[in-house]
Coordinates of C-alpha atoms in Angstrom, one line a residue:
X1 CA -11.1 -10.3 60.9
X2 CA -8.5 -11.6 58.0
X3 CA -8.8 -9.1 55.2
X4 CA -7.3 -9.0 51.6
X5 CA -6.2 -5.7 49.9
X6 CA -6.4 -5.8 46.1
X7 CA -4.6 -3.9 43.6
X8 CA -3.4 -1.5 46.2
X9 CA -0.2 1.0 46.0
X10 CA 2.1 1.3 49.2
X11 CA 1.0 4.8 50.8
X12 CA -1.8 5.4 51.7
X13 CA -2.5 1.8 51.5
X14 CA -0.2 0.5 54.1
X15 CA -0.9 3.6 56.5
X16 CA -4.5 2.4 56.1
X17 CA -3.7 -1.1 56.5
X18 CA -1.7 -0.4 59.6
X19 CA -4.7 1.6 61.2
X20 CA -7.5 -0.8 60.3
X21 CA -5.7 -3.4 62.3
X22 CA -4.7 -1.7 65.2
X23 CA -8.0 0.1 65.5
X24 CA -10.7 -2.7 64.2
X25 CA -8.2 -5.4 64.2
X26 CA -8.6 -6.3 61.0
X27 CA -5.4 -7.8 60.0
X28 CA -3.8 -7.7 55.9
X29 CA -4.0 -11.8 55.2
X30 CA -3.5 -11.7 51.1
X31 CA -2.1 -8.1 49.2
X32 CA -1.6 -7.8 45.6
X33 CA 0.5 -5.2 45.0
X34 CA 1.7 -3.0 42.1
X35 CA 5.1 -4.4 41.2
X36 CA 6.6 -0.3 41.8
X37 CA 5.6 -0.8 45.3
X38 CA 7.3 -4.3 46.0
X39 CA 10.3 -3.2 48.3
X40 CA 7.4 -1.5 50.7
X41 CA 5.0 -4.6 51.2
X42 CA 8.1 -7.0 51.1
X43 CA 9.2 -4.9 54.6
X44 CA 6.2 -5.0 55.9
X45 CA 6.9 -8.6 57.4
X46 CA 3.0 -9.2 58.5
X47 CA 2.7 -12.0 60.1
X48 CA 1.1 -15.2 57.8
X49 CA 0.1 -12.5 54.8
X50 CA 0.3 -13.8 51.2
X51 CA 2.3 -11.3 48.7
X52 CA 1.0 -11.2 45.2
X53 CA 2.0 -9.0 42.3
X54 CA -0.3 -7.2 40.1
X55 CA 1.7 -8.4 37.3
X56 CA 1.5 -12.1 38.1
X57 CA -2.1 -11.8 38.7
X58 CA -3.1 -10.5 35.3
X59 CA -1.9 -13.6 34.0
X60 CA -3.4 -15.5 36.7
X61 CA 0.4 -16.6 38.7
X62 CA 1.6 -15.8 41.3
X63 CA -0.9 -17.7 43.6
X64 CA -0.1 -19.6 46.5
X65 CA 2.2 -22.5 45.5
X66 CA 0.5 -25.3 47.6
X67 CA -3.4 -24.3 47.0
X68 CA -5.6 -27.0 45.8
X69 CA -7.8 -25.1 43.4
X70 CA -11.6 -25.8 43.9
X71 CA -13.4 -27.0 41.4
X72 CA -17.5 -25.5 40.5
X73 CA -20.2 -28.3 39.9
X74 CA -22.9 -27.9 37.4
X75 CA -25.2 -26.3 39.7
X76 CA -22.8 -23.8 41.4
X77 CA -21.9 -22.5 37.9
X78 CA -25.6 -21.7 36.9
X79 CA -25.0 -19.3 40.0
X80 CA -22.5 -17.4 38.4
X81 CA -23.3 -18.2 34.8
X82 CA -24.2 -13.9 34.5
X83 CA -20.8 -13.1 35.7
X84 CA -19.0 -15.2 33.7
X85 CA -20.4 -13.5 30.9
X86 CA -19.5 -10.3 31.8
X87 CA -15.7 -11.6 32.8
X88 CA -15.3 -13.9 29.2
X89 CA -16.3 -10.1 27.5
X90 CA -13.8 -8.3 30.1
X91 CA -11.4 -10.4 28.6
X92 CA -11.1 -7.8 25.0
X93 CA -8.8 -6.1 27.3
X94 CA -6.6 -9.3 27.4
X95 CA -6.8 -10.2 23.5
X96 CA -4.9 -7.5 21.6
X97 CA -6.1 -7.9 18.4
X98 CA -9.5 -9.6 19.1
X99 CA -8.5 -13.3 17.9
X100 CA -5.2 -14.4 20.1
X101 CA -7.7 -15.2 22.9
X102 CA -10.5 -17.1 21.8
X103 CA -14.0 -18.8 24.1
X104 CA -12.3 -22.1 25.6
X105 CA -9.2 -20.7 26.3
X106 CA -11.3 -17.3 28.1
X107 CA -13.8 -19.7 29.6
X108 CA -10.8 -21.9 31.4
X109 CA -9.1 -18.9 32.7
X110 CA -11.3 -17.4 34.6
X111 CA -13.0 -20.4 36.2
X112 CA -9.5 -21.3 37.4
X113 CA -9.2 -17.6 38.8
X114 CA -12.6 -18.9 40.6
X115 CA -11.2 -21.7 41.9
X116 CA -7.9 -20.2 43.3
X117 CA -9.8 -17.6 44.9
X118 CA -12.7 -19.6 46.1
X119 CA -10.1 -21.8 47.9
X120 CA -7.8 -18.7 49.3
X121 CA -11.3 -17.4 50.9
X122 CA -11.5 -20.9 52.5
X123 CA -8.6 -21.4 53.5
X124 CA -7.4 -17.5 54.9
X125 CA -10.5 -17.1 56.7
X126 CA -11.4 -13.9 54.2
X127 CA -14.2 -11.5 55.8
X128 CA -13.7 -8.6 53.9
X129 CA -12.1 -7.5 50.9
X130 CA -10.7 -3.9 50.3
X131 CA -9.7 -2.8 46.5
X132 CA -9.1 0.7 45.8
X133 CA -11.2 1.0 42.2
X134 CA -14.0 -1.1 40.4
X135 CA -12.7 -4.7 39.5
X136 CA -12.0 -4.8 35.9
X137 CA -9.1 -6.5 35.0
X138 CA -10.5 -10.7 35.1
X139 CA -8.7 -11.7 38.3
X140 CA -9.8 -9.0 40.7
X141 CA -13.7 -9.6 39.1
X142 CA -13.2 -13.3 39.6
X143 CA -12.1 -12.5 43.6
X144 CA -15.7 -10.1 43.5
X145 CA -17.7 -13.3 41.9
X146 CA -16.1 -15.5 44.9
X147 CA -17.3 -12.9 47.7
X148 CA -21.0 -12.4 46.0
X149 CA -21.6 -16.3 46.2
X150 CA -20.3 -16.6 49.5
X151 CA -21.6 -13.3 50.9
X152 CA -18.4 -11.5 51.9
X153 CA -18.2 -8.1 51.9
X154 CA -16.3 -6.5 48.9
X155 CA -15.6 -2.5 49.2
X156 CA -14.6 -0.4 46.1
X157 CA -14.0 3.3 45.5
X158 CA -16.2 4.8 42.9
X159 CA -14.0 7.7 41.3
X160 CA -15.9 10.8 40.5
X161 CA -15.0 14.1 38.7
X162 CA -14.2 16.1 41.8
X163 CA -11.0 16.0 42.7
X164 CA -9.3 13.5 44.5
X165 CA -12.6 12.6 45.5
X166 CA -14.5 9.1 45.8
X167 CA -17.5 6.9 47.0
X168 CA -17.3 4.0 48.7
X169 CA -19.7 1.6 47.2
X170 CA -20.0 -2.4 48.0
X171 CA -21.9 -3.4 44.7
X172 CA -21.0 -2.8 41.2
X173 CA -24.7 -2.8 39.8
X174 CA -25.3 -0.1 42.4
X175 CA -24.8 3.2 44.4
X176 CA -25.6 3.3 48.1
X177 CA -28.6 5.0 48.6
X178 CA -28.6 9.1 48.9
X179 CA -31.7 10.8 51.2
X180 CA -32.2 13.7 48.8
X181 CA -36.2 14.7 50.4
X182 CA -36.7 17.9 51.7
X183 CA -33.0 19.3 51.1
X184 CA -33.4 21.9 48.8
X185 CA -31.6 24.6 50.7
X186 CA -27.9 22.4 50.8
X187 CA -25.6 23.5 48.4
X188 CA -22.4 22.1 47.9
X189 CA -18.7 23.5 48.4
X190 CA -17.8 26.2 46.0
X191 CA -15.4 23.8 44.0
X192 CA -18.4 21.7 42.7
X193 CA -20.4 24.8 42.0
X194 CA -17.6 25.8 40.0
X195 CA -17.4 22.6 38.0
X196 CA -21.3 22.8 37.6
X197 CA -21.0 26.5 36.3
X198 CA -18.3 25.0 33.4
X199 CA -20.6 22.6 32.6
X200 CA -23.3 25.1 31.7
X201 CA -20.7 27.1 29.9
X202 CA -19.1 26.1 26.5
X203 CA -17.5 22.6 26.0
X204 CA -14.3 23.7 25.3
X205 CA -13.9 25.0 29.1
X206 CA -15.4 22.0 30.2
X207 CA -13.2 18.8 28.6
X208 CA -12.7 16.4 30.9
X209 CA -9.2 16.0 32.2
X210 CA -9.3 12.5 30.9
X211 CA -9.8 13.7 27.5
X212 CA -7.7 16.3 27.7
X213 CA -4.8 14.0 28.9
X214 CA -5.7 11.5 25.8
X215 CA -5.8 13.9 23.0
X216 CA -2.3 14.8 24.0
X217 CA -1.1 11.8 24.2
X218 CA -2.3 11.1 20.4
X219 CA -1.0 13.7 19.6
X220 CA 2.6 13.0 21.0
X221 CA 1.9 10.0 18.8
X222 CA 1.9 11.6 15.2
X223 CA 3.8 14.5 15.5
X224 CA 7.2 12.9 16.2
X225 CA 10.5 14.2 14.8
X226 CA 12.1 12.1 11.9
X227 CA 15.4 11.2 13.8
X228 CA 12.0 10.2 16.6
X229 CA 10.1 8.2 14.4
X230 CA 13.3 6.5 13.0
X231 CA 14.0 5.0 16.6
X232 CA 10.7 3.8 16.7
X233 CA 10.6 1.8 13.3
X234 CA 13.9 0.5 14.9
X235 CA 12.6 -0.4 18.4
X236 CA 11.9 -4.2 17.2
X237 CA 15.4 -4.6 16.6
X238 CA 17.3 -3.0 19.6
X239 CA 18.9 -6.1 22.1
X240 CA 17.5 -5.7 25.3
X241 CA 18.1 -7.8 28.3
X242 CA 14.5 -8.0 29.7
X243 CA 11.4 -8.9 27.9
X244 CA 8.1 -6.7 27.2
X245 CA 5.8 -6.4 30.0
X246 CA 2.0 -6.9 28.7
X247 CA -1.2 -8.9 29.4
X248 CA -1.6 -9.3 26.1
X249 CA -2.5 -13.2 25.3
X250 CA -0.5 -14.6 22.6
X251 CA -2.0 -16.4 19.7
X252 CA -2.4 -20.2 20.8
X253 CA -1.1 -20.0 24.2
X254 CA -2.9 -19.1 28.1
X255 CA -2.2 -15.9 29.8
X256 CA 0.0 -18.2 31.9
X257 CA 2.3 -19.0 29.2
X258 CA 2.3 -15.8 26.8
X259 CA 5.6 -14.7 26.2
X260 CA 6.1 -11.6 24.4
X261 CA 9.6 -10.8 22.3
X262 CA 10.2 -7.3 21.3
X263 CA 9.8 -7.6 18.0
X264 CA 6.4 -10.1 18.6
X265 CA 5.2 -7.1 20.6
X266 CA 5.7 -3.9 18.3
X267 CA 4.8 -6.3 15.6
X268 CA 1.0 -6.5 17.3
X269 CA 1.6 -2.9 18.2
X270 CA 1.7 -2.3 14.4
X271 CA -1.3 -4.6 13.8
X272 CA -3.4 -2.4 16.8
X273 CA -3.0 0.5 15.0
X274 CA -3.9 -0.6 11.6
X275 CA -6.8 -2.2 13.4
X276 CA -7.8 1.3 14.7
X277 CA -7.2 3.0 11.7
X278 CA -9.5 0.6 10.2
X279 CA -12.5 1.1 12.5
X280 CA -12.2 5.2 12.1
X281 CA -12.8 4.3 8.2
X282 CA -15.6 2.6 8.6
X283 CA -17.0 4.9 10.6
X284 CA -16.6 7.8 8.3
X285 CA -18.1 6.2 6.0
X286 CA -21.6 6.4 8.1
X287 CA -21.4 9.6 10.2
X288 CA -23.4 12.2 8.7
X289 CA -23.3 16.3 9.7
X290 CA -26.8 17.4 9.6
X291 CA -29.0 16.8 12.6
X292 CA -32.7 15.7 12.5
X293 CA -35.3 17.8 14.7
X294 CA -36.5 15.1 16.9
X295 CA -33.4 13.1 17.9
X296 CA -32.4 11.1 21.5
X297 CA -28.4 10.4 21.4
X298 CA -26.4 7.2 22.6
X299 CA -23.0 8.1 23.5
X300 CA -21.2 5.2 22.7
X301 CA -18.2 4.3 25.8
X302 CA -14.7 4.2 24.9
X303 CA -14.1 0.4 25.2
X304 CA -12.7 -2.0 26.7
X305 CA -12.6 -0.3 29.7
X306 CA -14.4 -0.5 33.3
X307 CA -17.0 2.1 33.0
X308 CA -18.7 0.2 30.4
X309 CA -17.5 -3.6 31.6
X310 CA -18.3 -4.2 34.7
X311 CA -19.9 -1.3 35.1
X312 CA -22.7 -1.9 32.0
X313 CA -23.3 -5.4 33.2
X314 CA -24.7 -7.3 29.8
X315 CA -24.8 -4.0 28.2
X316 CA -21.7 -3.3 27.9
X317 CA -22.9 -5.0 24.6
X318 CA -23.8 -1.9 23.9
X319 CA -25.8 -2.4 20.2
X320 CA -28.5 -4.0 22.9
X321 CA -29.0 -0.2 24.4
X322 CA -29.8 0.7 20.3
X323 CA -31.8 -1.9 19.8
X324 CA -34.4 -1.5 23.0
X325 CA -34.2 2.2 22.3
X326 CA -35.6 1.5 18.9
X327 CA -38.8 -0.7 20.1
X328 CA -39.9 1.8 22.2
X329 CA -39.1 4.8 20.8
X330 CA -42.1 6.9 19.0
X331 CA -41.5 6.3 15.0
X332 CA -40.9 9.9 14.4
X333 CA -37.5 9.9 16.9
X334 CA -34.3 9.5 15.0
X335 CA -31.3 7.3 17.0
X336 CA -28.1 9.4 16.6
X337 CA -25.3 7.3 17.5
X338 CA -21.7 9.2 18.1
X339 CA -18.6 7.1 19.0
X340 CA -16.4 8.0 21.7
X341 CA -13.4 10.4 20.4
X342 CA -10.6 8.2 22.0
X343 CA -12.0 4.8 20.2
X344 CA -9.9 6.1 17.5
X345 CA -6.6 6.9 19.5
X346 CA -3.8 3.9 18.4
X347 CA -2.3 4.4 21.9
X348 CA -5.1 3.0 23.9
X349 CA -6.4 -0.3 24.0
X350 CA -9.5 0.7 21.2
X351 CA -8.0 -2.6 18.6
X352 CA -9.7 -5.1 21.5
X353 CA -13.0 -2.7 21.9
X354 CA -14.4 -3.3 18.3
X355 CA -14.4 -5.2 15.4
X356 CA -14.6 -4.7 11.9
X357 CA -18.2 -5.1 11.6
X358 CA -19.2 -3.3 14.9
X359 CA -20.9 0.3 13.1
X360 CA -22.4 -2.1 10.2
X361 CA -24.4 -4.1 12.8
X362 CA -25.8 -0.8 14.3
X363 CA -26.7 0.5 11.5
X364 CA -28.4 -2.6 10.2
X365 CA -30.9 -2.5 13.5
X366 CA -32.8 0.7 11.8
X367 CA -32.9 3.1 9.2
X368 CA -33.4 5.6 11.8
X369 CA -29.8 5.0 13.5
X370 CA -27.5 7.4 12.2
X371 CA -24.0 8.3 13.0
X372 CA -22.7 12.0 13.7
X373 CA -18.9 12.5 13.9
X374 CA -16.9 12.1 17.0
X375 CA -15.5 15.8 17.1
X376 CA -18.9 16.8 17.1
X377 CA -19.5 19.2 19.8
X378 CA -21.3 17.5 22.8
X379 CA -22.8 20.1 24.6
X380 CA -24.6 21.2 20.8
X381 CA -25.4 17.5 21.2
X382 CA -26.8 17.5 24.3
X383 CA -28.9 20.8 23.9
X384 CA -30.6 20.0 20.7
X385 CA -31.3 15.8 21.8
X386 CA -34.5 15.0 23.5
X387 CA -32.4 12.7 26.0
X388 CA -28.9 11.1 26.4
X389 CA -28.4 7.6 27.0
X390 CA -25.1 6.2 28.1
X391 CA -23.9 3.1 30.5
X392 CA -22.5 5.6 32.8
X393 CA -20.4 8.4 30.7
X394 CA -19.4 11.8 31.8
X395 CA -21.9 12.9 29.1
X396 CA -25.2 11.8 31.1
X397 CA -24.1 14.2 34.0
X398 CA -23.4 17.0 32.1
X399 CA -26.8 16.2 30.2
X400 CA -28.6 16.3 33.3
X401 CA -27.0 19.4 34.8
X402 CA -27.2 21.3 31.2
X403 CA -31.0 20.4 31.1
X404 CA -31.6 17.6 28.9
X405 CA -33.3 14.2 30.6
X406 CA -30.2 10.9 31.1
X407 CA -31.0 7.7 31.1
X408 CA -28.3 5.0 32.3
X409 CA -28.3 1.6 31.5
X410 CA -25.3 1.2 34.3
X411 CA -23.8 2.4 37.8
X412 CA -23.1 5.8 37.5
X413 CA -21.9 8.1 40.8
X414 CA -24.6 10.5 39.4
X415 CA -27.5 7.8 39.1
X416 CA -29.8 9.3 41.8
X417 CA -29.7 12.9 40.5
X418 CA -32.9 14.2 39.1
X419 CA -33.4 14.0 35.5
X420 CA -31.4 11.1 35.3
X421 CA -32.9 7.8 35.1
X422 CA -31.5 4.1 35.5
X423 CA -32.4 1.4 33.6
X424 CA -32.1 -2.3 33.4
X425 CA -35.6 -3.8 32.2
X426 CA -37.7 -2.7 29.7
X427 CA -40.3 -1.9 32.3
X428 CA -38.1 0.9 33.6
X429 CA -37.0 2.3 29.6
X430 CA -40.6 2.8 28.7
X431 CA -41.4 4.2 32.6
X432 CA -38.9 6.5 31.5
X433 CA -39.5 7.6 27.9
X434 CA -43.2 8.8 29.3
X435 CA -41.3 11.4 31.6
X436 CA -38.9 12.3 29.2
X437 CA -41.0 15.6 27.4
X438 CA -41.6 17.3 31.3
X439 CA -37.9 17.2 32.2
X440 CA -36.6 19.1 29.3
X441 CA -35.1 22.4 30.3
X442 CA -37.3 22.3 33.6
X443 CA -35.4 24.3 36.0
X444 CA -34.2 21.8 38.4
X445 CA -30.9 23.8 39.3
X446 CA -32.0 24.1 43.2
X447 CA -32.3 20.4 43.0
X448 CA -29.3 19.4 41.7
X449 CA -27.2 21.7 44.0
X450 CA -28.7 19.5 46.6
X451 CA -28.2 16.4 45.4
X452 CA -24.5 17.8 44.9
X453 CA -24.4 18.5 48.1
X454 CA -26.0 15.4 49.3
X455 CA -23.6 13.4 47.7
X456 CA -20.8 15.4 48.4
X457 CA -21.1 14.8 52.3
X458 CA -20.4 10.7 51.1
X459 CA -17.2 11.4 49.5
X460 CA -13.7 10.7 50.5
X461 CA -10.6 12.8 49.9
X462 CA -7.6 10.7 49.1
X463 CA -5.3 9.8 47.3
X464 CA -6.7 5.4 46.7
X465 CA -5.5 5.1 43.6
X466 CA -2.9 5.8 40.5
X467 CA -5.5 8.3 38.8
X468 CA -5.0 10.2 42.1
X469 CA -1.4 10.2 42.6
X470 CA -0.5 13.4 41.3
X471 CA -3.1 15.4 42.5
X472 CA -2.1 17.9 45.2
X473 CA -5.4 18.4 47.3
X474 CA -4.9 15.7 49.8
X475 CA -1.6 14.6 51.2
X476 CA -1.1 10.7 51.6
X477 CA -1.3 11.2 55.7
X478 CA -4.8 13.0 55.4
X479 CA -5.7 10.1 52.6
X480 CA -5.1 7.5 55.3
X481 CA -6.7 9.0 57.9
X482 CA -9.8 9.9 55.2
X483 CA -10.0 6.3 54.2
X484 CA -10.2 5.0 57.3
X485 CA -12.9 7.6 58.7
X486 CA -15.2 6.6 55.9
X487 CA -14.7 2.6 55.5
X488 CA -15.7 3.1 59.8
X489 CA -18.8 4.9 59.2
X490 CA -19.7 2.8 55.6
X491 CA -19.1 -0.6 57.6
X492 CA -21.5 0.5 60.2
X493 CA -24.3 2.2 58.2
X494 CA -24.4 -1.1 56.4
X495 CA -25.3 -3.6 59.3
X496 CA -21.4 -5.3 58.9
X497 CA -19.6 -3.7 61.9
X498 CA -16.2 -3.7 62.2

């Protein structure tokens, strides 16, 4: 079986690699690798495997030199015509200040990604593919587009707040399913109870690590020295020998052709930030500090970012979560709207996640949509609302496990826990609004242990990918092995034995 490992760092990758073929015989025929890692995967001298680095392939190079791309009819791209949405809006992440990278030029890049990949599959005989996170950056979703029409099995790893753990999942609108009947005395290992005792506790205990790591990081940002700050006003003018590395698309060019100089790119740097800086305005402008009595809350995703695009599917547009919630919703419910605290960080990608008239158009769906500030504290949030809705934030699990009903409008690792509910139709939205008044505060604790512990037995403990890297709970020998163990039993359970 002729495989193709995507996005994937050297250990524990090629340990896993090097077991997968001699156990299953499932033998590495295309890698793309991180560019750190080249030396490794160069060495590796497998026999009639394609090299491709993850720098190249953001731009969409790199690809086999004598491939004859294949070209979609009419009726093959109605097939696809729902991922190609969500790919042309994945595409923010490539347009650095939301108007370099405009429809045609979005619309032609990914349907050549299609067509290189479509013919690759072809042509390398391509039964599985193995990528270590959620494809989200355009050529890795185009690859996932390729194996859904064509029915080849795409695994990913579904990161989750425990660890180095993860889930194995083969579908990006959805978790495998969880038997949680008749298990309500499993608990899960102390570690999870501990994170679940944090989450009942204050806020400021309980920050993510994410956010934690962000708000330093903007921080580092505005608090440098003068002689500091200097040196970066003069970093458009230093001679350097190599150019900028970025995705970023360049104003009338492809990604293929963008070319970055270094004062281009702290020039657009600049522009981000302003752009940023703008948005936060705006948004202070609307947010208001008092809280009505009857309230749900939409926690608004830091964007772009994969657990809003793929993850959301079409609403990772997410003013179309606001405006079903208003149809349904009882006249007497106020929509409290609070943006995501590292929208408004200049360091992160937020300049291709809005635009100027993003808050404006929320607002303008109902009087009853109001805006609370980002600092606000979300577990006062959370206790006072009547539900949370999110795509698939941290903030829907903590919700659920603090007492107060979820819904989803994505895949979240949490999505079968009780008190949460999914939803893509509004069939399901108003299903769930009628349970919503039941599940507040019920105790559910028992229940939720066992889902924990449920899900818990699914996960696997290792080191995939770069969020993982540092962590010391696994070494990269017991990630191998993990990976392996799991990707057996998941290929099995799911009727496409190895």
């Amino acid at each position: 079986m002729n495989a193709i490992y995507l996005c994937v760092y050297a250990q524990p990758w090629i340990q896993v690699s090097q077991q997968l073929e001699s156990k299953f015989d499932i033998k590495p025929s295309y890698v793309v690798y991180w560019d750190v890692d080249k030396k490794p995967f160069t060495n590796m001298n497998w026999h009639d495997c394609y090299l491709q680095s993850l720098v190249d392939a953001w731009k969409g190079l790199g690809f086999p030199s004598n491939i004859v791309r294949y070209v979609f009819d009419e009726e093959e791209l109605r097939r696809i015509s729902y991922y190609e949405l969500i790919a042309l809006k994945m595409m923010d992440r490539l347009d650095p200040d939301g108007e370099s990278f405009p429809f045609n030029t979005r619309l032609q890049f990914f349907r050549d990604l299609l067509g290189y990949w479509y013919t690759i599959v072809e042509d390398r005989k391509i039964k599985l593919v193995i990528a270590p996170s959620i494809p989200h950056r355009v050529f890795d979703y185009a690859l996932y587009v390729v194996c859904k029409i064509k029915n080849i099995k795409f695994i990913m790893f579904q990161l989750t707040p425990f660890g180095s753990n993860s889930i194995i999942v083969d579908d990006i609108d959805n978790m495998p399913n969880l038997s949680i009947d008749n298990n309500d005395d499993l608990v899960p290992s102390k570690a999870i109870q501990d994170k679940i005792t944090k989450v009942c506790g204050e806020y400021s205990k309980a920050i993510p690590d994410y956010m934690v790591q962000h708000e330093a990081n903007d921080k580092k940002e505005y608090t440098l020295s003068p002689v500091k700050r200097l040196k970066k006003m003069l970093r458009p003018y230093r001679p350097r020998l190599k150019k900028p590395y970025t995705y970023w698309v360049k104003k009338g060019f492809s990604p293929q052709d963008t070319k970055y100089s270094w004062r281009d790119y702290h020039k657009m740097q600049d522009k981000r930030s302003d752009i940023v800086n703008s948005f936060e305005t705006k948004y202070n402008k609307l947010k208001k500090s008092n809280l009505p009595k009857n309230f749900i809350l939409v926690a608004l995703h830091y964007q772009p970012e994969e657990t809003s695009n793929p993850t959301g599917g079409v609403y990772s547009d997410q003013t179309l979560m606001i405006q079903l919630l208003n149809q349904y919703l009882p006249e007497d419910v106020t929509i409290i709207v609070k943006e995501h605290k590292s929208q408004f960080y200049s360091h992160q990608e937020s300049a291709s996640g809005r635009d100027i008239n993003y808050y404006k158009r929320i607002s303008e769906i109902s009087e009853r949509v109001k805006f609370v500030s980002e600092n606000h504290d979300p577990f006062e949030l959370i206790d006072s609302a009547q539900v949370i809705v999110t795509i698939s934030g941290t903030i829907g699990w903590e919700s659920a496990v603090r007492g107060t009903p979820t819904i989803i409008f994505g895949r979240a690792w949490y999505e079968q826990m009780p008190r949460v509910f999914k939803v893509k139709t509004k069939e399901d939205l108003i299903n769930a609004l009628l349970q919503l008044s039941q599940l507040k505060n019920k105790d559910l604790h028992s229940d939720i242990l066992s889902f924990h512990a449920i899900l818990e037995d699914s996960f696997v403990l290792a080191k995939h990918y770069m969020a993982y890297l540092n962590n010391d709970d696994v070494t990269m020998k017991e990630s191998a092995v993990n990976i392996v163990d799991k990707l057996e039993s998941f290929l099995n359970l799911t009727d496409c034995k190895i």
